[in-house]
Amino acid sequence: MKPNSGPGRAMGEGYKLLGLGMTFAGGIILFMLAGLLIDRWLGVVPLFTVIGTLGGAALSFWNVYMKLAAADRADRERKSGGGSRSPEARSRKSARGKKKGS
């Protein structure tokens, strides 16, 4: 069965990317606010605000990257019709099938 490629699929992809953008921004804001609260509690210069902002950006980027990599991997597997097996495993299985048929 061919996957749906109409306008509804494009909207779904757009919302998925919008959600990833919100995840990225939310992580930065959350860690920045945590750093701000720690700075106020300790009464120091905005050291933890900067650390929280940079840490939130790094962790949010990593999270979004991992989600996109997993989606890309799943999309390539779906397009190749291979399921979850690696190309090496598929070639070994096809080689075993040829031996039995010979």
PDB file of N, CA and C in Angstrom:
ATOM      1  N   MET A   1       0.838  -1.172   0.000  1.00  0.00           N
ATOM      2  CA  MET A   1       0.000   0.000   0.000  1.00  0.00           C
ATOM      3  C   MET A   1       0.888   1.241   0.000  1.00  0.00           C
ATOM      4  N   LYS A   2       0.621   2.166  -0.880  1.00  0.00           N
ATOM      5  CA  LYS A   2       1.417   3.390  -0.999  1.00  0.00           C
ATOM      6  C   LYS A   2       1.026   4.357   0.118  1.00  0.00           C
ATOM      7  N   PRO A   3       2.032   4.970   0.785  1.00  0.00           N
ATOM      8  CA  PRO A   3       1.700   5.908   1.854  1.00  0.00           C
ATOM      9  C   PRO A   3       0.981   7.132   1.303  1.00  0.00           C
ATOM     10  N   ASN A   4       0.166   7.726   2.148  1.00  0.00           N
ATOM     11  CA  ASN A   4      -0.590   8.906   1.782  1.00  0.00           C
ATOM     12  C   ASN A   4       0.373  10.047   1.475  1.00  0.00           C
ATOM     13  N   SER A   5       0.258  10.640   0.286  1.00  0.00           N
ATOM     14  CA  SER A   5       1.150  11.727  -0.083  1.00  0.00           C
ATOM     15  C   SER A   5       0.377  13.002  -0.405  1.00  0.00           C
ATOM     16  N   GLY A   6      -0.821  13.107   0.056  1.00  0.00           N
ATOM     17  CA  GLY A   6      -1.645  14.275  -0.223  1.00  0.00           C
ATOM     18  C   GLY A   6      -1.320  15.445   0.688  1.00  0.00           C
ATOM     19  N   PRO A   7      -2.166  16.467   0.640  1.00  0.00           N
ATOM     20  CA  PRO A   7      -1.918  17.660   1.447  1.00  0.00           C
ATOM     21  C   PRO A   7      -2.011  17.397   2.949  1.00  0.00           C
ATOM     22  N   GLY A   8      -2.764  16.400   3.354  1.00  0.00           N
ATOM     23  CA  GLY A   8      -2.859  16.081   4.780  1.00  0.00           C
ATOM     24  C   GLY A   8      -1.537  15.606   5.349  1.00  0.00           C
ATOM     25  N   ARG A   9      -0.781  14.865   4.550  1.00  0.00           N
ATOM     26  CA  ARG A   9       0.531  14.383   4.996  1.00  0.00           C
ATOM     27  C   ARG A   9       1.491  15.558   5.178  1.00  0.00           C
ATOM     28  N   ALA A  10       1.449  16.518   4.258  1.00  0.00           N
ATOM     29  CA  ALA A  10       2.319  17.694   4.364  1.00  0.00           C
ATOM     30  C   ALA A  10       1.969  18.503   5.611  1.00  0.00           C
ATOM     31  N   MET A  11       0.691  18.614   5.914  1.00  0.00           N
ATOM     32  CA  MET A  11       0.284  19.329   7.133  1.00  0.00           C
ATOM     33  C   MET A  11       0.793  18.610   8.364  1.00  0.00           C
ATOM     34  N   GLY A  12       0.721  17.284   8.364  1.00  0.00           N
ATOM     35  CA  GLY A  12       1.223  16.516   9.495  1.00  0.00           C
ATOM     36  C   GLY A  12       2.708  16.700   9.685  1.00  0.00           C
ATOM     37  N   GLU A  13       3.457  16.717   8.581  1.00  0.00           N
ATOM     38  CA  GLU A  13       4.909  16.957   8.664  1.00  0.00           C
ATOM     39  C   GLU A  13       5.182  18.350   9.193  1.00  0.00           C
ATOM     40  N   GLY A  14       4.404  19.326   8.760  1.00  0.00           N
ATOM     41  CA  GLY A  14       4.575  20.705   9.239  1.00  0.00           C
ATOM     42  C   GLY A  14       4.332  20.820  10.727  1.00  0.00           C
ATOM     43  N   TYR A  15       3.294  20.160  11.218  1.00  0.00           N
ATOM     44  CA  TYR A  15       3.011  20.205  12.647  1.00  0.00           C
ATOM     45  C   TYR A  15       4.083  19.476  13.451  1.00  0.00           C
ATOM     46  N   LYS A  16       4.634  18.414  12.872  1.00  0.00           N
ATOM     47  CA  LYS A  16       5.704  17.697  13.551  1.00  0.00           C
ATOM     48  C   LYS A  16       6.923  18.608  13.707  1.00  0.00           C
ATOM     49  N   LEU A  17       7.264  19.329  12.653  1.00  0.00           N
ATOM     50  CA  LEU A  17       8.402  20.246  12.721  1.00  0.00           C
ATOM     51  C   LEU A  17       8.114  21.433  13.641  1.00  0.00           C
ATOM     52  N   LEU A  18       6.883  21.899  13.647  1.00  0.00           N
ATOM     53  CA  LEU A  18       6.506  22.971  14.568  1.00  0.00           C
ATOM     54  C   LEU A  18       6.659  22.504  16.012  1.00  0.00           C
ATOM     55  N   GLY A  19       6.261  21.278  16.279  1.00  0.00           N
ATOM     56  CA  GLY A  19       6.415  20.717  17.621  1.00  0.00           C
ATOM     57  C   GLY A  19       7.874  20.599  18.030  1.00  0.00           C
ATOM     58  N   LEU A  20       8.736  20.227  17.076  1.00  0.00           N
ATOM     59  CA  LEU A  20      10.165  20.153  17.378  1.00  0.00           C
ATOM     60  C   LEU A  20      10.738  21.542  17.673  1.00  0.00           C
ATOM     61  N   GLY A  21      10.276  22.547  16.942  1.00  0.00           N
ATOM     62  CA  GLY A  21      10.711  23.920  17.210  1.00  0.00           C
ATOM     63  C   GLY A  21      10.271  24.397  18.579  1.00  0.00           C
ATOM     64  N   MET A  22       9.060  24.051  18.954  1.00  0.00           N
ATOM     65  CA  MET A  22       8.564  24.425  20.284  1.00  0.00           C
ATOM     66  C   MET A  22       9.334  23.690  21.374  1.00  0.00           C
ATOM     67  N   THR A  23       9.695  22.435  21.122  1.00  0.00           N
ATOM     68  CA  THR A  23      10.509  21.683  22.065  1.00  0.00           C
ATOM     69  C   THR A  23      11.863  22.351  22.253  1.00  0.00           C
ATOM     70  N   PHE A  24      12.467  22.782  21.155  1.00  0.00           N
ATOM     71  CA  PHE A  24      13.761  23.447  21.210  1.00  0.00           C
ATOM     72  C   PHE A  24      13.672  24.744  22.021  1.00  0.00           C
ATOM     73  N   ALA A  25      12.688  25.585  21.694  1.00  0.00           N
ATOM     74  CA  ALA A  25      12.532  26.863  22.399  1.00  0.00           C
ATOM     75  C   ALA A  25      12.158  26.644  23.867  1.00  0.00           C
ATOM     76  N   GLY A  26      11.294  25.691  24.128  1.00  0.00           N
ATOM     77  CA  GLY A  26      10.874  25.421  25.503  1.00  0.00           C
ATOM     78  C   GLY A  26      12.016  24.951  26.378  1.00  0.00           C
ATOM     79  N   GLY A  27      12.901  24.120  25.837  1.00  0.00           N
ATOM     80  CA  GLY A  27      14.057  23.665  26.605  1.00  0.00           C
ATOM     81  C   GLY A  27      14.983  24.804  26.968  1.00  0.00           C
ATOM     82  N   ILE A  28      15.218  25.712  26.023  1.00  0.00           N
ATOM     83  CA  ILE A  28      16.078  26.860  26.296  1.00  0.00           C
ATOM     84  C   ILE A  28      15.464  27.742  27.374  1.00  0.00           C
ATOM     85  N   ILE A  29      14.182  28.034  27.234  1.00  0.00           N
ATOM     86  CA  ILE A  29      13.506  28.914  28.207  1.00  0.00           C
ATOM     87  C   ILE A  29      13.468  28.273  29.587  1.00  0.00           C
ATOM     88  N   LEU A  30      13.185  26.978  29.644  1.00  0.00           N
ATOM     89  CA  LEU A  30      13.116  26.286  30.932  1.00  0.00           C
ATOM     90  C   LEU A  30      14.460  26.329  31.668  1.00  0.00           C
ATOM     91  N   PHE A  31      15.534  26.015  30.971  1.00  0.00           N
ATOM     92  CA  PHE A  31      16.846  26.025  31.610  1.00  0.00           C
ATOM     93  C   PHE A  31      17.307  27.443  31.941  1.00  0.00           C
ATOM     94  N   MET A  32      16.935  28.422  31.119  1.00  0.00           N
ATOM     95  CA  MET A  32      17.284  29.807  31.410  1.00  0.00           C
ATOM     96  C   MET A  32      16.575  30.271  32.684  1.00  0.00           C
ATOM     97  N   LEU A  33      15.307  29.955  32.809  1.00  0.00           N
ATOM     98  CA  LEU A  33      14.569  30.344  34.011  1.00  0.00           C
ATOM     99  C   LEU A  33      15.095  29.634  35.250  1.00  0.00           C
ATOM    100  N   ALA A  34      15.486  28.381  35.116  1.00  0.00           N
ATOM    101  CA  ALA A  34      16.083  27.660  36.245  1.00  0.00           C
ATOM    102  C   ALA A  34      17.389  28.339  36.663  1.00  0.00           C
ATOM    103  N   GLY A  35      18.201  28.726  35.687  1.00  0.00           N
ATOM    104  CA  GLY A  35      19.437  29.441  35.997  1.00  0.00           C
ATOM    105  C   GLY A  35      19.174  30.777  36.652  1.00  0.00           C
ATOM    106  N   LEU A  36      18.146  31.472  36.191  1.00  0.00           N
ATOM    107  CA  LEU A  36      17.783  32.760  36.786  1.00  0.00           C
ATOM    108  C   LEU A  36      17.358  32.593  38.245  1.00  0.00           C
ATOM    109  N   LEU A  37      16.586  31.563  38.514  1.00  0.00           N
ATOM    110  CA  LEU A  37      16.164  31.311  39.897  1.00  0.00           C
ATOM    111  C   LEU A  37      17.360  30.959  40.789  1.00  0.00           C
ATOM    112  N   ILE A  38      18.287  30.178  40.279  1.00  0.00           N
ATOM    113  CA  ILE A  38      19.481  29.838  41.060  1.00  0.00           C
ATOM    114  C   ILE A  38      20.321  31.090  41.313  1.00  0.00           C
ATOM    115  N   ASP A  39      20.449  31.954  40.291  1.00  0.00           N
ATOM    116  CA  ASP A  39      21.187  33.209  40.467  1.00  0.00           C
ATOM    117  C   ASP A  39      20.565  34.081  41.544  1.00  0.00           C
ATOM    118  N   ARG A  40      19.251  34.208  41.534  1.00  0.00           N
ATOM    119  CA  ARG A  40      18.577  35.031  42.556  1.00  0.00           C
ATOM    120  C   ARG A  40      18.709  34.415  43.941  1.00  0.00           C
ATOM    121  N   TRP A  41      18.633  33.103  44.006  1.00  0.00           N
ATOM    122  CA  TRP A  41      18.732  32.412  45.283  1.00  0.00           C
ATOM    123  C   TRP A  41      20.128  32.572  45.882  1.00  0.00           C
ATOM    124  N   LEU A  42      21.165  32.458  45.032  1.00  0.00           N
ATOM    125  CA  LEU A  42      22.542  32.583  45.515  1.00  0.00           C
ATOM    126  C   LEU A  42      23.026  34.029  45.547  1.00  0.00           C
ATOM    127  N   GLY A  43      22.315  34.925  44.871  1.00  0.00           N
ATOM    128  CA  GLY A  43      22.703  36.328  44.846  1.00  0.00           C
ATOM    129  C   GLY A  43      23.985  36.576  44.064  1.00  0.00           C
ATOM    130  N   VAL A  44      24.177  35.878  42.985  1.00  0.00           N
ATOM    131  CA  VAL A  44      25.385  36.038  42.179  1.00  0.00           C
ATOM    132  C   VAL A  44      25.042  36.713  40.852  1.00  0.00           C
ATOM    133  N   VAL A  45      26.098  37.078  40.121  1.00  0.00           N
ATOM    134  CA  VAL A  45      25.897  37.650  38.790  1.00  0.00           C
ATOM    135  C   VAL A  45      25.208  36.611  37.919  1.00  0.00           C
ATOM    136  N   PRO A  46      24.717  36.991  36.758  1.00  0.00           N
ATOM    137  CA  PRO A  46      23.938  36.032  35.965  1.00  0.00           C
ATOM    138  C   PRO A  46      24.752  34.864  35.401  1.00  0.00           C
ATOM    139  N   LEU A  47      25.537  34.248  36.263  1.00  0.00           N
ATOM    140  CA  LEU A  47      26.359  33.117  35.866  1.00  0.00           C
ATOM    141  C   LEU A  47      25.493  31.909  35.496  1.00  0.00           C
ATOM    142  N   PHE A  48      24.591  31.537  36.376  1.00  0.00           N
ATOM    143  CA  PHE A  48      23.776  30.351  36.133  1.00  0.00           C
ATOM    144  C   PHE A  48      22.714  30.585  35.050  1.00  0.00           C
ATOM    145  N   THR A  49      22.331  31.840  34.842  1.00  0.00           N
ATOM    146  CA  THR A  49      21.416  32.139  33.742  1.00  0.00           C
ATOM    147  C   THR A  49      22.092  31.840  32.407  1.00  0.00           C
ATOM    148  N   VAL A  50      23.345  32.250  32.281  1.00  0.00           N
ATOM    149  CA  VAL A  50      24.087  31.988  31.052  1.00  0.00           C
ATOM    150  C   VAL A  50      24.347  30.487  30.899  1.00  0.00           C
ATOM    151  N   ILE A  51      24.764  29.841  31.981  1.00  0.00           N
ATOM    152  CA  ILE A  51      25.010  28.396  31.930  1.00  0.00           C
ATOM    153  C   ILE A  51      23.725  27.647  31.597  1.00  0.00           C
ATOM    154  N   GLY A  52      22.628  28.043  32.212  1.00  0.00           N
ATOM    155  CA  GLY A  52      21.346  27.396  31.936  1.00  0.00           C
ATOM    156  C   GLY A  52      20.891  27.598  30.499  1.00  0.00           C
ATOM    157  N   THR A  53      21.105  28.804  29.970  1.00  0.00           N
ATOM    158  CA  THR A  53      20.711  29.080  28.588  1.00  0.00           C
ATOM    159  C   THR A  53      21.540  28.257  27.611  1.00  0.00           C
ATOM    160  N   LEU A  54      22.846  28.237  27.815  1.00  0.00           N
ATOM    161  CA  LEU A  54      23.707  27.455  26.927  1.00  0.00           C
ATOM    162  C   LEU A  54      23.459  25.954  27.070  1.00  0.00           C
ATOM    163  N   GLY A  55      23.283  25.504  28.307  1.00  0.00           N
ATOM    164  CA  GLY A  55      22.985  24.090  28.539  1.00  0.00           C
ATOM    165  C   GLY A  55      21.645  23.695  27.945  1.00  0.00           C
ATOM    166  N   GLY A  56      20.653  24.551  28.098  1.00  0.00           N
ATOM    167  CA  GLY A  56      19.340  24.280  27.518  1.00  0.00           C
ATOM    168  C   GLY A  56      19.385  24.239  26.008  1.00  0.00           C
ATOM    169  N   ALA A  57      20.177  25.138  25.410  1.00  0.00           N
ATOM    170  CA  ALA A  57      20.309  25.144  23.950  1.00  0.00           C
ATOM    171  C   ALA A  57      20.986  23.861  23.469  1.00  0.00           C
ATOM    172  N   ALA A  58      22.039  23.455  24.163  1.00  0.00           N
ATOM    173  CA  ALA A  58      22.764  22.242  23.759  1.00  0.00           C
ATOM    174  C   ALA A  58      21.884  20.999  23.908  1.00  0.00           C
ATOM    175  N   LEU A  59      21.224  20.875  25.054  1.00  0.00           N
ATOM    176  CA  LEU A  59      20.378  19.700  25.279  1.00  0.00           C
ATOM    177  C   LEU A  59      19.157  19.691  24.351  1.00  0.00           C
ATOM    178  N   SER A  60      18.584  20.859  24.104  1.00  0.00           N
ATOM    179  CA  SER A  60      17.438  20.927  23.195  1.00  0.00           C
ATOM    180  C   SER A  60      17.855  20.580  21.771  1.00  0.00           C
ATOM    181  N   PHE A  61      19.013  21.076  21.355  1.00  0.00           N
ATOM    182  CA  PHE A  61      19.511  20.741  20.023  1.00  0.00           C
ATOM    183  C   PHE A  61      19.731  19.237  19.901  1.00  0.00           C
ATOM    184  N   TRP A  62      20.351  18.642  20.906  1.00  0.00           N
ATOM    185  CA  TRP A  62      20.601  17.196  20.889  1.00  0.00           C
ATOM    186  C   TRP A  62      19.292  16.416  20.827  1.00  0.00           C
ATOM    187  N   ASN A  63      18.305  16.840  21.603  1.00  0.00           N
ATOM    188  CA  ASN A  63      17.008  16.169  21.619  1.00  0.00           C
ATOM    189  C   ASN A  63      16.339  16.238  20.245  1.00  0.00           C
ATOM    190  N   VAL A  64      16.308  17.423  19.640  1.00  0.00           N
ATOM    191  CA  VAL A  64      15.690  17.588  18.330  1.00  0.00           C
ATOM    192  C   VAL A  64      16.466  16.798  17.280  1.00  0.00           C
ATOM    193  N   TYR A  65      17.800  16.830  17.348  1.00  0.00           N
ATOM    194  CA  TYR A  65      18.623  16.085  16.393  1.00  0.00           C
ATOM    195  C   TYR A  65      18.343  14.588  16.480  1.00  0.00           C
ATOM    196  N   MET A  66      18.268  14.046  17.680  1.00  0.00           N
ATOM    197  CA  MET A  66      18.007  12.616  17.844  1.00  0.00           C
ATOM    198  C   MET A  66      16.623  12.233  17.314  1.00  0.00           C
ATOM    199  N   LYS A  67      15.626  13.081  17.551  1.00  0.00           N
ATOM    200  CA  LYS A  67      14.282  12.798  17.037  1.00  0.00           C
ATOM    201  C   LYS A  67      14.249  12.845  15.518  1.00  0.00           C
ATOM    202  N   LEU A  68      14.940  13.826  14.920  1.00  0.00           N
ATOM    203  CA  LEU A  68      14.974  13.913  13.466  1.00  0.00           C
ATOM    204  C   LEU A  68      15.749  12.755  12.855  1.00  0.00           C
ATOM    205  N   ALA A  69      16.841  12.349  13.500  1.00  0.00           N
ATOM    206  CA  ALA A  69      17.622  11.219  12.997  1.00  0.00           C
ATOM    207  C   ALA A  69      16.799   9.931  13.045  1.00  0.00           C
ATOM    208  N   ALA A  70      16.049   9.732  14.122  1.00  0.00           N
ATOM    209  CA  ALA A  70      15.212   8.538  14.229  1.00  0.00           C
ATOM    210  C   ALA A  70      14.099   8.555  13.179  1.00  0.00           C
ATOM    211  N   ALA A  71      13.507   9.722  12.954  1.00  0.00           N
ATOM    212  CA  ALA A  71      12.449   9.824  11.946  1.00  0.00           C
ATOM    213  C   ALA A  71      13.011   9.593  10.553  1.00  0.00           C
ATOM    214  N   ASP A  72      14.209  10.108  10.286  1.00  0.00           N
ATOM    215  CA  ASP A  72      14.838   9.907   8.988  1.00  0.00           C
ATOM    216  C   ASP A  72      15.169   8.435   8.769  1.00  0.00           C
ATOM    217  N   ARG A  73      15.677   7.782   9.810  1.00  0.00           N
ATOM    218  CA  ARG A  73      16.009   6.356   9.721  1.00  0.00           C
ATOM    219  C   ARG A  73      14.749   5.531   9.447  1.00  0.00           C
ATOM    220  N   ALA A  74      13.674   5.856  10.152  1.00  0.00           N
ATOM    221  CA  ALA A  74      12.423   5.124   9.953  1.00  0.00           C
ATOM    222  C   ALA A  74      11.855   5.379   8.560  1.00  0.00           C
ATOM    223  N   ASP A  75      11.995   6.594   8.071  1.00  0.00           N
ATOM    224  CA  ASP A  75      11.499   6.928   6.738  1.00  0.00           C
ATOM    225  C   ASP A  75      12.282   6.182   5.662  1.00  0.00           C
ATOM    226  N   ARG A  76      13.610   6.101   5.822  1.00  0.00           N
ATOM    227  CA  ARG A  76      14.419   5.360   4.849  1.00  0.00           C
ATOM    228  C   ARG A  76      14.074   3.881   4.869  1.00  0.00           C
ATOM    229  N   GLU A  77      13.847   3.311   6.050  1.00  0.00           N
ATOM    230  CA  GLU A  77      13.472   1.902   6.139  1.00  0.00           C
ATOM    231  C   GLU A  77      12.104   1.655   5.525  1.00  0.00           C
ATOM    232  N   ARG A  78      11.196   2.595   5.746  1.00  0.00           N
ATOM    233  CA  ARG A  78       9.855   2.443   5.177  1.00  0.00           C
ATOM    234  C   ARG A  78       9.913   2.510   3.658  1.00  0.00           C
ATOM    235  N   LYS A  79      10.720   3.433   3.114  1.00  0.00           N
ATOM    236  CA  LYS A  79      10.819   3.567   1.659  1.00  0.00           C
ATOM    237  C   LYS A  79      11.496   2.367   1.019  1.00  0.00           C
ATOM    238  N   SER A  80      12.478   1.786   1.717  1.00  0.00           N
ATOM    239  CA  SER A  80      13.161   0.628   1.145  1.00  0.00           C
ATOM    240  C   SER A  80      12.364  -0.655   1.351  1.00  0.00           C
ATOM    241  N   GLY A  81      11.378  -0.629   2.229  1.00  0.00           N
ATOM    242  CA  GLY A  81      10.547  -1.805   2.467  1.00  0.00           C
ATOM    243  C   GLY A  81      11.261  -2.876   3.240  1.00  0.00           C
ATOM    244  N   GLY A  82      12.333  -2.500   3.941  1.00  0.00           N
ATOM    245  CA  GLY A  82      13.152  -3.489   4.620  1.00  0.00           C
ATOM    246  C   GLY A  82      12.740  -3.802   6.031  1.00  0.00           C
ATOM    247  N   GLY A  83      11.835  -3.087   6.595  1.00  0.00           N
ATOM    248  CA  GLY A  83      11.486  -3.324   7.989  1.00  0.00           C
ATOM    249  C   GLY A  83      12.566  -2.809   8.906  1.00  0.00           C
ATOM    250  N   SER A  84      12.853  -3.551   9.973  1.00  0.00           N
ATOM    251  CA  SER A  84      13.819  -3.072  10.957  1.00  0.00           C
ATOM    252  C   SER A  84      15.174  -3.748  10.834  1.00  0.00           C
ATOM    253  N   ARG A  85      15.360  -4.630   9.852  1.00  0.00           N
ATOM    254  CA  ARG A  85      16.637  -5.330   9.717  1.00  0.00           C
ATOM    255  C   ARG A  85      17.639  -4.472   8.960  1.00  0.00           C
ATOM    256  N   SER A  86      18.900  -4.690   9.250  1.00  0.00           N
ATOM    257  CA  SER A  86      19.965  -3.978   8.553  1.00  0.00           C
ATOM    258  C   SER A  86      20.142  -4.560   7.151  1.00  0.00           C
ATOM    259  N   PRO A  87      20.782  -3.807   6.239  1.00  0.00           N
ATOM    260  CA  PRO A  87      21.015  -4.345   4.892  1.00  0.00           C
ATOM    261  C   PRO A  87      21.853  -5.616   4.912  1.00  0.00           C
ATOM    262  N   GLU A  88      22.798  -5.719   5.853  1.00  0.00           N
ATOM    263  CA  GLU A  88      23.617  -6.926   5.947  1.00  0.00           C
ATOM    264  C   GLU A  88      22.765  -8.133   6.315  1.00  0.00           C
ATOM    265  N   ALA A  89      21.842  -7.947   7.250  1.00  0.00           N
ATOM    266  CA  ALA A  89      20.975  -9.059   7.664  1.00  0.00           C
ATOM    267  C   ALA A  89      20.072  -9.487   6.513  1.00  0.00           C
ATOM    268  N   ARG A  90      19.580  -8.530   5.724  1.00  0.00           N
ATOM    269  CA  ARG A  90      18.731  -8.888   4.587  1.00  0.00           C
ATOM    270  C   ARG A  90      19.526  -9.651   3.536  1.00  0.00           C
ATOM    271  N   SER A  91      20.784  -9.224   3.290  1.00  0.00           N
ATOM    272  CA  SER A  91      21.574  -9.919   2.269  1.00  0.00           C
ATOM    273  C   SER A  91      21.952 -11.323   2.736  1.00  0.00           C
ATOM    274  N   ARG A  92      22.210 -11.500   4.040  1.00  0.00           N
ATOM    275  CA  ARG A  92      22.515 -12.849   4.546  1.00  0.00           C
ATOM    276  C   ARG A  92      21.308 -13.756   4.384  1.00  0.00           C
ATOM    277  N   LYS A  93      20.125 -13.232   4.677  1.00  0.00           N
ATOM    278  CA  LYS A  93      18.927 -14.052   4.556  1.00  0.00           C
ATOM    279  C   LYS A  93      18.672 -14.425   3.097  1.00  0.00           C
ATOM    280  N   SER A  94      18.870 -13.468   2.180  1.00  0.00           N
ATOM    281  CA  SER A  94      18.637 -13.790   0.776  1.00  0.00           C
ATOM    282  C   SER A  94      19.688 -14.779   0.272  1.00  0.00           C
ATOM    283  N   ALA A  95      20.926 -14.704   0.780  1.00  0.00           N
ATOM    284  CA  ALA A  95      21.963 -15.658   0.381  1.00  0.00           C
ATOM    285  C   ALA A  95      21.616 -17.055   0.884  1.00  0.00           C
ATOM    286  N   ARG A  96      21.075 -17.168   2.101  1.00  0.00           N
ATOM    287  CA  ARG A  96      20.662 -18.480   2.623  1.00  0.00           C
ATOM    288  C   ARG A  96      19.530 -19.051   1.790  1.00  0.00           C
ATOM    289  N   GLY A  97      18.616 -18.187   1.362  1.00  0.00           N
ATOM    290  CA  GLY A  97      17.495 -18.646   0.540  1.00  0.00           C
ATOM    291  C   GLY A  97      17.968 -19.175  -0.794  1.00  0.00           C
ATOM    292  N   LYS A  98      18.983 -18.551  -1.366  1.00  0.00           N
ATOM    293  CA  LYS A  98      19.520 -19.012  -2.656  1.00  0.00           C
ATOM    294  C   LYS A  98      20.225 -20.348  -2.499  1.00  0.00           C
ATOM    295  N   LYS A  99      20.904 -20.589  -1.375  1.00  0.00           N
ATOM    296  CA  LYS A  99      21.584 -21.867  -1.153  1.00  0.00           C
ATOM    297  C   LYS A  99      20.580 -23.020  -1.077  1.00  0.00           C
ATOM    298  N   LYS A 100      19.464 -22.766  -0.379  1.00  0.00           N
ATOM    299  CA  LYS A 100      18.457 -23.817  -0.228  1.00  0.00           C
ATOM    300  C   LYS A 100      17.813 -24.148  -1.566  1.00  0.00           C
ATOM    301  N   GLY A 101      17.613 -23.141  -2.399  1.00  0.00           N
ATOM    302  CA  GLY A 101      16.962 -23.374  -3.683  1.00  0.00           C
ATOM    303  C   GLY A 101      17.865 -24.029  -4.702  1.00  0.00           C
ATOM    304  N   SER A 102      19.167 -24.036  -4.506  1.00  0.00           N
ATOM    305  CA  SER A 102      20.119 -24.579  -5.496  1.00  0.00           C
ATOM    306  C   SER A 102      20.187 -26.072  -5.448  1.00  0.00           C
TER     307      SER A 102
END
